Structure formats: structure tokens, C-alpha cells
């Protein structure tokens, strides 16, 4: 039998849907994070480098949309890091969705021993972000362990202009537009009450998973609103009040 990590690595890098792993053989949450980690290691062996950490299901809108009610995390790597304004190739994606994020950047390594408050001091910039999620499971349907094994559906992300991390992030308006038409609106308060709480949760989870948070890495706080389909030939922009905006376009052509 193919190793679950091999199967998901192939599904991720070739943009092919697979059946939910747990349907074949049930596994628990620690095993799910071990599979996630093993897939990341296969990516690193293929030449990618780690670029950060993502949080998932930190807002009720996301929990309700996907039916998973626990905060989860995923591992970001270089092939997922797109630039503001990029045109993404649709043939690399299965059934992509896109969502607005708040993104933290680390100006130095986070010490595994330091307090959470002190770790927050490692953040040297914040920005509006867009995340593309693309579950490798057929029909974008999964349970908690399957989505964790599949790296929290991570496919790619882009970050707008960086801002100083000073000032309150807790109650800023968020707008997601598709081709200039408002598709979703929300508030950063939806992210665990304050995106900084998602940062704190990221520090805790990265420690329990033994994942280093290093200088230059980003932390995605989790989407404020439900994700919307990212359709070929459309441009999506996220705006976070006071933080600015970021845009991604999905090129015309067929999805994988
Ligand atoms: C899982 C990823 C969740 C977020 O921001 O909440 C996530 C999914 O929705 O498929 O990235
Ligand atoms: Mg997200």
C-alpha cells in the first residue's frame, strides 16, 4: 500500500483529487499531523523551503462552511508563496477557493522557550493576505483528521504591502472582492476575537508540533469570512481596513 504521505504529496504536487484517507483506515489527530509533517518533508526533499505556518478554522464563518470546529495548522513552503498581483496557473489546482487573511511576518527566530508575549515581539510587520485553499479530497469534503493530513488544504498565498505591527488589529473591516464586486465582508474580530490570538495559538501549536518559527517566516491567522470559489479568469482582492490590499488572478484555462 502507498504511504499516506506519499499519496498526499503526489495529490498536492500533481493537483489530483484522492479519496479521504480516513475512510480506508481511521487515524487520530497526532497521526494526522505526522502525515502533514511527512508530506512537508517530501516537499523539502524536492527542493522547497519552509516559509511559515498557517492557522485554520479560527473563525466561525470557516468552521461553519467546512463543518470542522477545531483550530488546526498547516506548513507553508516556497512553492506556495506567490506575489501580490500574480497570475496563478489554473492547471496546478483542482477546485480552488480563496479567502482573506491577516498575515504576520517574523523579524527574528521565535525561541521555543520564550513567553507568548515575548514571541509576539518577534513580529516585525503585518499585512493583508489572500490564501488559496484546494483540498486534495474529492468534492472538497473532509473531516478533521483528513484536512490536517492534507496540510489544512494549503495551496498558495500572497501578501500585500507590509505595515508596522503597531496598533490594534482586533476590529478591522475585511472585504473580499471578485472582479471588483464584493463577495464577502467581515471583521478581523472574527479571528478568535483578535488576530493576535491566532498568532499566539500558532506559537503554541508550532511548539507542540516541534516546528520552528524562524526569521522571515509568515503566519497566516486564518480567514475571517467563508472562502469563495477561485474561478479561472477572475481577479480577487482582499482589503483589510488600515492594512491595505492584495490581489491574485487565476489565469484563464482549465483547472487540473
Ligand atoms: C481548511 C483551511 C482553513 C482557514 O483560514 O480557516 C483555513 C479548508 O477550509 O479547507 O485556511
Ligand atoms: Mg486560510
mmCIF file of C-alpha atoms in Angstrom, residues 4-195:
data_model
loop_
_atom_site.group_PDB
_atom_site.id
_atom_site.type_symbol
_atom_site.label_atom_id
_atom_site.label_comp_id
_atom_site.label_asym_id
_atom_site.label_seq_id
_atom_site.Cartn_x
_atom_site.Cartn_y
_atom_site.Cartn_z
ATOM 1 C CA UNK A 4 -0.444 8.194 3.115
ATOM 2 C CA UNK A 5 2.252 10.896 2.970
ATOM 3 C CA UNK A 6 3.383 9.745 -0.499
ATOM 4 C CA UNK A 7 -0.192 9.668 -1.701
ATOM 5 C CA UNK A 8 -0.940 13.198 -0.452
ATOM 6 C CA UNK A 9 2.398 14.538 -1.687
ATOM 7 C CA UNK A 10 1.529 13.273 -5.134
ATOM 8 C CA UNK A 11 -2.019 14.611 -4.903
ATOM 9 C CA UNK A 12 -0.712 18.050 -3.854
ATOM 10 C CA UNK A 13 2.060 18.357 -6.380
ATOM 11 C CA UNK A 14 0.115 16.927 -9.318
ATOM 12 C CA UNK A 15 -3.225 18.565 -8.360
ATOM 13 C CA UNK A 16 -5.211 15.356 -8.395
ATOM 14 C CA UNK A 17 -8.083 14.585 -6.058
ATOM 15 C CA UNK A 18 -7.977 11.486 -3.858
ATOM 16 C CA UNK A 19 -10.466 9.731 -1.571
ATOM 17 C CA UNK A 20 -10.438 10.697 2.097
ATOM 18 C CA UNK A 21 -7.660 8.749 3.810
ATOM 19 C CA UNK A 22 -9.602 8.041 6.993
ATOM 20 C CA UNK A 23 -12.309 6.249 5.018
ATOM 21 C CA UNK A 24 -9.814 3.485 4.315
ATOM 22 C CA UNK A 25 -8.087 3.300 7.695
ATOM 23 C CA UNK A 26 -9.076 5.555 10.602
ATOM 24 C CA UNK A 27 -6.291 7.540 12.303
ATOM 25 C CA UNK A 28 -6.092 10.044 15.137
ATOM 26 C CA UNK A 29 -5.072 13.712 15.245
ATOM 27 C CA UNK A 30 -1.411 13.152 16.220
ATOM 28 C CA UNK A 31 -1.121 10.739 13.290
ATOM 29 C CA UNK A 32 -2.716 13.356 11.035
ATOM 30 C CA UNK A 33 -0.064 15.927 11.998
ATOM 31 C CA UNK A 34 2.648 13.290 11.457
ATOM 32 C CA UNK A 35 1.364 12.730 7.921
ATOM 33 C CA UNK A 36 1.235 16.522 7.355
ATOM 34 C CA UNK A 37 4.839 16.788 8.503
ATOM 35 C CA UNK A 38 5.973 13.872 6.355
ATOM 36 C CA UNK A 39 4.404 15.472 3.263
ATOM 37 C CA UNK A 40 6.234 18.738 4.049
ATOM 38 C CA UNK A 41 9.478 16.788 4.329
ATOM 39 C CA UNK A 42 8.877 15.276 0.896
ATOM 40 C CA UNK A 43 8.364 18.811 -0.443
ATOM 41 C CA UNK A 44 11.608 19.933 1.196
ATOM 42 C CA UNK A 45 13.432 16.942 -0.288
ATOM 43 C CA UNK A 46 12.082 18.095 -3.667
ATOM 44 C CA UNK A 47 13.758 21.498 -3.189
ATOM 45 C CA UNK A 48 11.153 23.609 -1.386
ATOM 46 C CA UNK A 49 11.940 25.510 1.775
ATOM 47 C CA UNK A 50 9.649 26.299 4.697
ATOM 48 C CA UNK A 51 8.135 29.792 4.563
ATOM 49 C CA UNK A 52 5.831 29.747 7.571
ATOM 50 C CA UNK A 53 2.805 28.445 9.372
ATOM 51 C CA UNK A 54 -0.935 28.762 8.709
ATOM 52 C CA UNK A 55 -3.843 28.637 11.089
ATOM 53 C CA UNK A 56 -7.193 27.230 10.033
ATOM 54 C CA UNK A 57 -10.718 27.384 11.402
ATOM 55 C CA UNK A 58 -10.007 30.348 13.669
ATOM 56 C CA UNK A 59 -13.333 31.943 12.680
ATOM 57 C CA UNK A 60 -16.887 30.691 12.988
ATOM 58 C CA UNK A 61 -17.528 31.519 9.309
ATOM 59 C CA UNK A 62 -14.863 28.995 8.272
ATOM 60 C CA UNK A 63 -15.893 26.365 10.826
ATOM 61 C CA UNK A 64 -19.473 26.544 9.642
ATOM 62 C CA UNK A 65 -18.573 26.482 5.970
ATOM 63 C CA UNK A 66 -16.446 23.351 6.277
ATOM 64 C CA UNK A 67 -18.035 21.585 9.258
ATOM 65 C CA UNK A 68 -14.782 21.348 11.213
ATOM 66 C CA UNK A 69 -14.904 23.001 14.625
ATOM 67 C CA UNK A 70 -11.318 22.814 15.840
ATOM 68 C CA UNK A 71 -8.437 25.185 15.222
ATOM 69 C CA UNK A 72 -5.827 23.498 13.032
ATOM 70 C CA UNK A 73 -2.475 24.441 11.499
ATOM 71 C CA UNK A 74 -0.520 23.786 8.325
ATOM 72 C CA UNK A 75 3.004 24.197 6.966
ATOM 73 C CA UNK A 76 3.766 26.745 4.259
ATOM 74 C CA UNK A 77 6.556 26.268 1.761
ATOM 75 C CA UNK A 78 8.189 28.174 -1.052
ATOM 76 C CA UNK A 79 6.112 26.851 -3.959
ATOM 77 C CA UNK A 80 3.027 28.248 -2.186
ATOM 78 C CA UNK A 81 4.424 31.772 -1.828
ATOM 79 C CA UNK A 82 3.010 33.920 -4.617
ATOM 80 C CA UNK A 83 3.409 37.666 -5.089
ATOM 81 C CA UNK A 84 0.750 40.335 -4.809
ATOM 82 C CA UNK A 85 -0.655 40.723 -8.335
ATOM 83 C CA UNK A 86 0.447 37.286 -9.540
ATOM 84 C CA UNK A 87 -1.477 35.337 -12.156
ATOM 85 C CA UNK A 88 -1.805 31.783 -10.908
ATOM 86 C CA UNK A 89 -1.766 28.844 -13.345
ATOM 87 C CA UNK A 90 -5.124 27.027 -13.053
ATOM 88 C CA UNK A 91 -3.654 23.713 -14.221
ATOM 89 C CA UNK A 92 -1.847 23.474 -10.848
ATOM 90 C CA UNK A 93 -5.136 23.455 -8.893
ATOM 91 C CA UNK A 94 -8.101 21.096 -8.512
ATOM 92 C CA UNK A 95 -11.089 23.102 -7.189
ATOM 93 C CA UNK A 96 -9.519 26.186 -5.635
ATOM 94 C CA UNK A 97 -11.175 28.574 -3.233
ATOM 95 C CA UNK A 98 -9.804 31.872 -1.989
ATOM 96 C CA UNK A 99 -10.150 33.717 1.301
ATOM 97 C CA UNK A 100 -8.912 36.855 3.061
ATOM 98 C CA UNK A 101 -6.187 36.553 5.680
ATOM 99 C CA UNK A 102 -4.260 38.667 8.156
ATOM 100 C CA UNK A 103 -0.557 37.849 7.886
ATOM 101 C CA UNK A 104 2.237 38.292 10.438
ATOM 102 C CA UNK A 105 5.924 38.379 9.481
ATOM 103 C CA UNK A 106 8.704 37.328 11.847
ATOM 104 C CA UNK A 107 11.733 39.611 12.026
ATOM 105 C CA UNK A 108 13.682 37.083 14.090
ATOM 106 C CA UNK A 109 13.507 33.434 15.143
ATOM 107 C CA UNK A 110 10.986 32.604 17.874
ATOM 108 C CA UNK A 111 12.765 30.905 20.756
ATOM 109 C CA UNK A 112 10.918 27.724 21.802
ATOM 110 C CA UNK A 113 11.396 28.767 25.452
ATOM 111 C CA UNK A 114 10.232 32.382 25.327
ATOM 112 C CA UNK A 115 6.817 33.524 26.549
ATOM 113 C CA UNK A 116 3.987 34.084 24.097
ATOM 114 C CA UNK A 117 4.098 37.841 24.803
ATOM 115 C CA UNK A 118 7.787 37.924 24.060
ATOM 116 C CA UNK A 119 7.227 35.858 20.875
ATOM 117 C CA UNK A 120 4.723 38.487 19.706
ATOM 118 C CA UNK A 121 7.674 40.893 19.826
ATOM 119 C CA UNK A 122 9.282 38.841 17.039
ATOM 120 C CA UNK A 123 6.601 40.096 14.626
ATOM 121 C CA UNK A 124 8.104 42.949 12.629
ATOM 122 C CA UNK A 125 5.263 43.514 10.143
ATOM 123 C CA UNK A 126 1.636 42.694 9.370
ATOM 124 C CA UNK A 127 -0.301 42.752 6.106
ATOM 125 C CA UNK A 128 -3.488 41.803 4.346
ATOM 126 C CA UNK A 129 -3.233 38.409 2.674
ATOM 127 C CA UNK A 130 -5.067 36.102 0.320
ATOM 128 C CA UNK A 131 -4.965 32.371 0.739
ATOM 129 C CA UNK A 132 -5.879 29.832 -1.929
ATOM 130 C CA UNK A 133 -7.077 26.568 -0.462
ATOM 131 C CA UNK A 134 -7.512 23.484 -2.624
ATOM 132 C CA UNK A 135 -8.458 20.363 -0.721
ATOM 133 C CA UNK A 136 -6.992 17.298 -2.308
ATOM 134 C CA UNK A 137 -10.125 15.380 -1.342
ATOM 135 C CA UNK A 138 -12.874 14.874 -3.889
ATOM 136 C CA UNK A 139 -15.712 17.415 -3.607
ATOM 137 C CA UNK A 140 -13.706 19.489 -1.071
ATOM 138 C CA UNK A 141 -15.211 17.294 1.653
ATOM 139 C CA UNK A 142 -13.259 16.137 4.694
ATOM 140 C CA UNK A 143 -13.221 15.578 8.434
ATOM 141 C CA UNK A 144 -10.752 16.944 10.983
ATOM 142 C CA UNK A 145 -8.025 14.326 10.584
ATOM 143 C CA UNK A 146 -8.197 14.243 6.795
ATOM 144 C CA UNK A 147 -7.865 18.017 6.420
ATOM 145 C CA UNK A 148 -4.951 18.117 8.870
ATOM 146 C CA UNK A 149 -3.136 15.343 6.978
ATOM 147 C CA UNK A 150 -3.719 17.345 3.783
ATOM 148 C CA UNK A 151 -1.905 20.353 5.265
ATOM 149 C CA UNK A 152 -5.080 22.319 6.045
ATOM 150 C CA UNK A 153 -5.847 22.446 2.293
ATOM 151 C CA UNK A 154 -2.928 24.875 1.751
ATOM 152 C CA UNK A 155 -2.246 25.638 -1.920
ATOM 153 C CA UNK A 156 -0.808 29.159 -2.026
ATOM 154 C CA UNK A 157 -0.867 32.631 -0.569
ATOM 155 C CA UNK A 158 0.025 36.218 -1.374
ATOM 156 C CA UNK A 159 0.733 39.110 0.950
ATOM 157 C CA UNK A 160 0.070 42.815 0.393
ATOM 158 C CA UNK A 161 2.439 45.631 1.372
ATOM 159 C CA UNK A 162 3.878 45.139 4.866
ATOM 160 C CA UNK A 163 2.894 47.558 7.628
ATOM 161 C CA UNK A 164 4.287 48.218 11.063
ATOM 162 C CA UNK A 165 2.707 45.829 13.582
ATOM 163 C CA UNK A 166 1.810 48.640 15.957
ATOM 164 C CA UNK A 167 -1.826 49.349 16.680
ATOM 165 C CA UNK A 168 -4.887 47.315 17.337
ATOM 166 C CA UNK A 169 -5.763 44.576 14.841
ATOM 167 C CA UNK A 170 -8.907 43.469 16.618
ATOM 168 C CA UNK A 171 -11.719 45.165 14.778
ATOM 169 C CA UNK A 172 -10.860 45.970 11.207
ATOM 170 C CA UNK A 173 -13.194 45.642 8.293
ATOM 171 C CA UNK A 174 -12.375 42.938 5.749
ATOM 172 C CA UNK A 175 -13.691 42.952 2.177
ATOM 173 C CA UNK A 176 -13.222 40.229 -0.424
ATOM 174 C CA UNK A 177 -13.950 41.300 -3.999
ATOM 175 C CA UNK A 178 -14.193 39.167 -7.120
ATOM 176 C CA UNK A 179 -13.651 41.196 -10.295
ATOM 177 C CA UNK A 180 -14.458 44.345 -8.338
ATOM 178 C CA UNK A 181 -17.736 43.024 -6.915
ATOM 179 C CA UNK A 182 -17.973 42.495 -3.156
ATOM 180 C CA UNK A 183 -18.288 38.773 -2.434
ATOM 181 C CA UNK A 184 -17.717 38.606 1.347
ATOM 182 C CA UNK A 185 -17.331 41.104 4.156
ATOM 183 C CA UNK A 186 -16.205 40.557 7.713
ATOM 184 C CA UNK A 187 -14.173 41.856 10.600
ATOM 185 C CA UNK A 188 -10.820 40.766 11.966
ATOM 186 C CA UNK A 189 -12.678 40.357 15.287
ATOM 187 C CA UNK A 190 -13.979 37.095 13.794
ATOM 188 C CA UNK A 191 -10.462 35.624 14.141
ATOM 189 C CA UNK A 192 -10.595 34.287 17.716
ATOM 190 C CA UNK A 193 -11.698 37.797 18.792
ATOM 191 C CA UNK A 194 -8.352 39.260 17.708
ATOM 192 C CA UNK A 195 -5.809 38.055 15.091
#
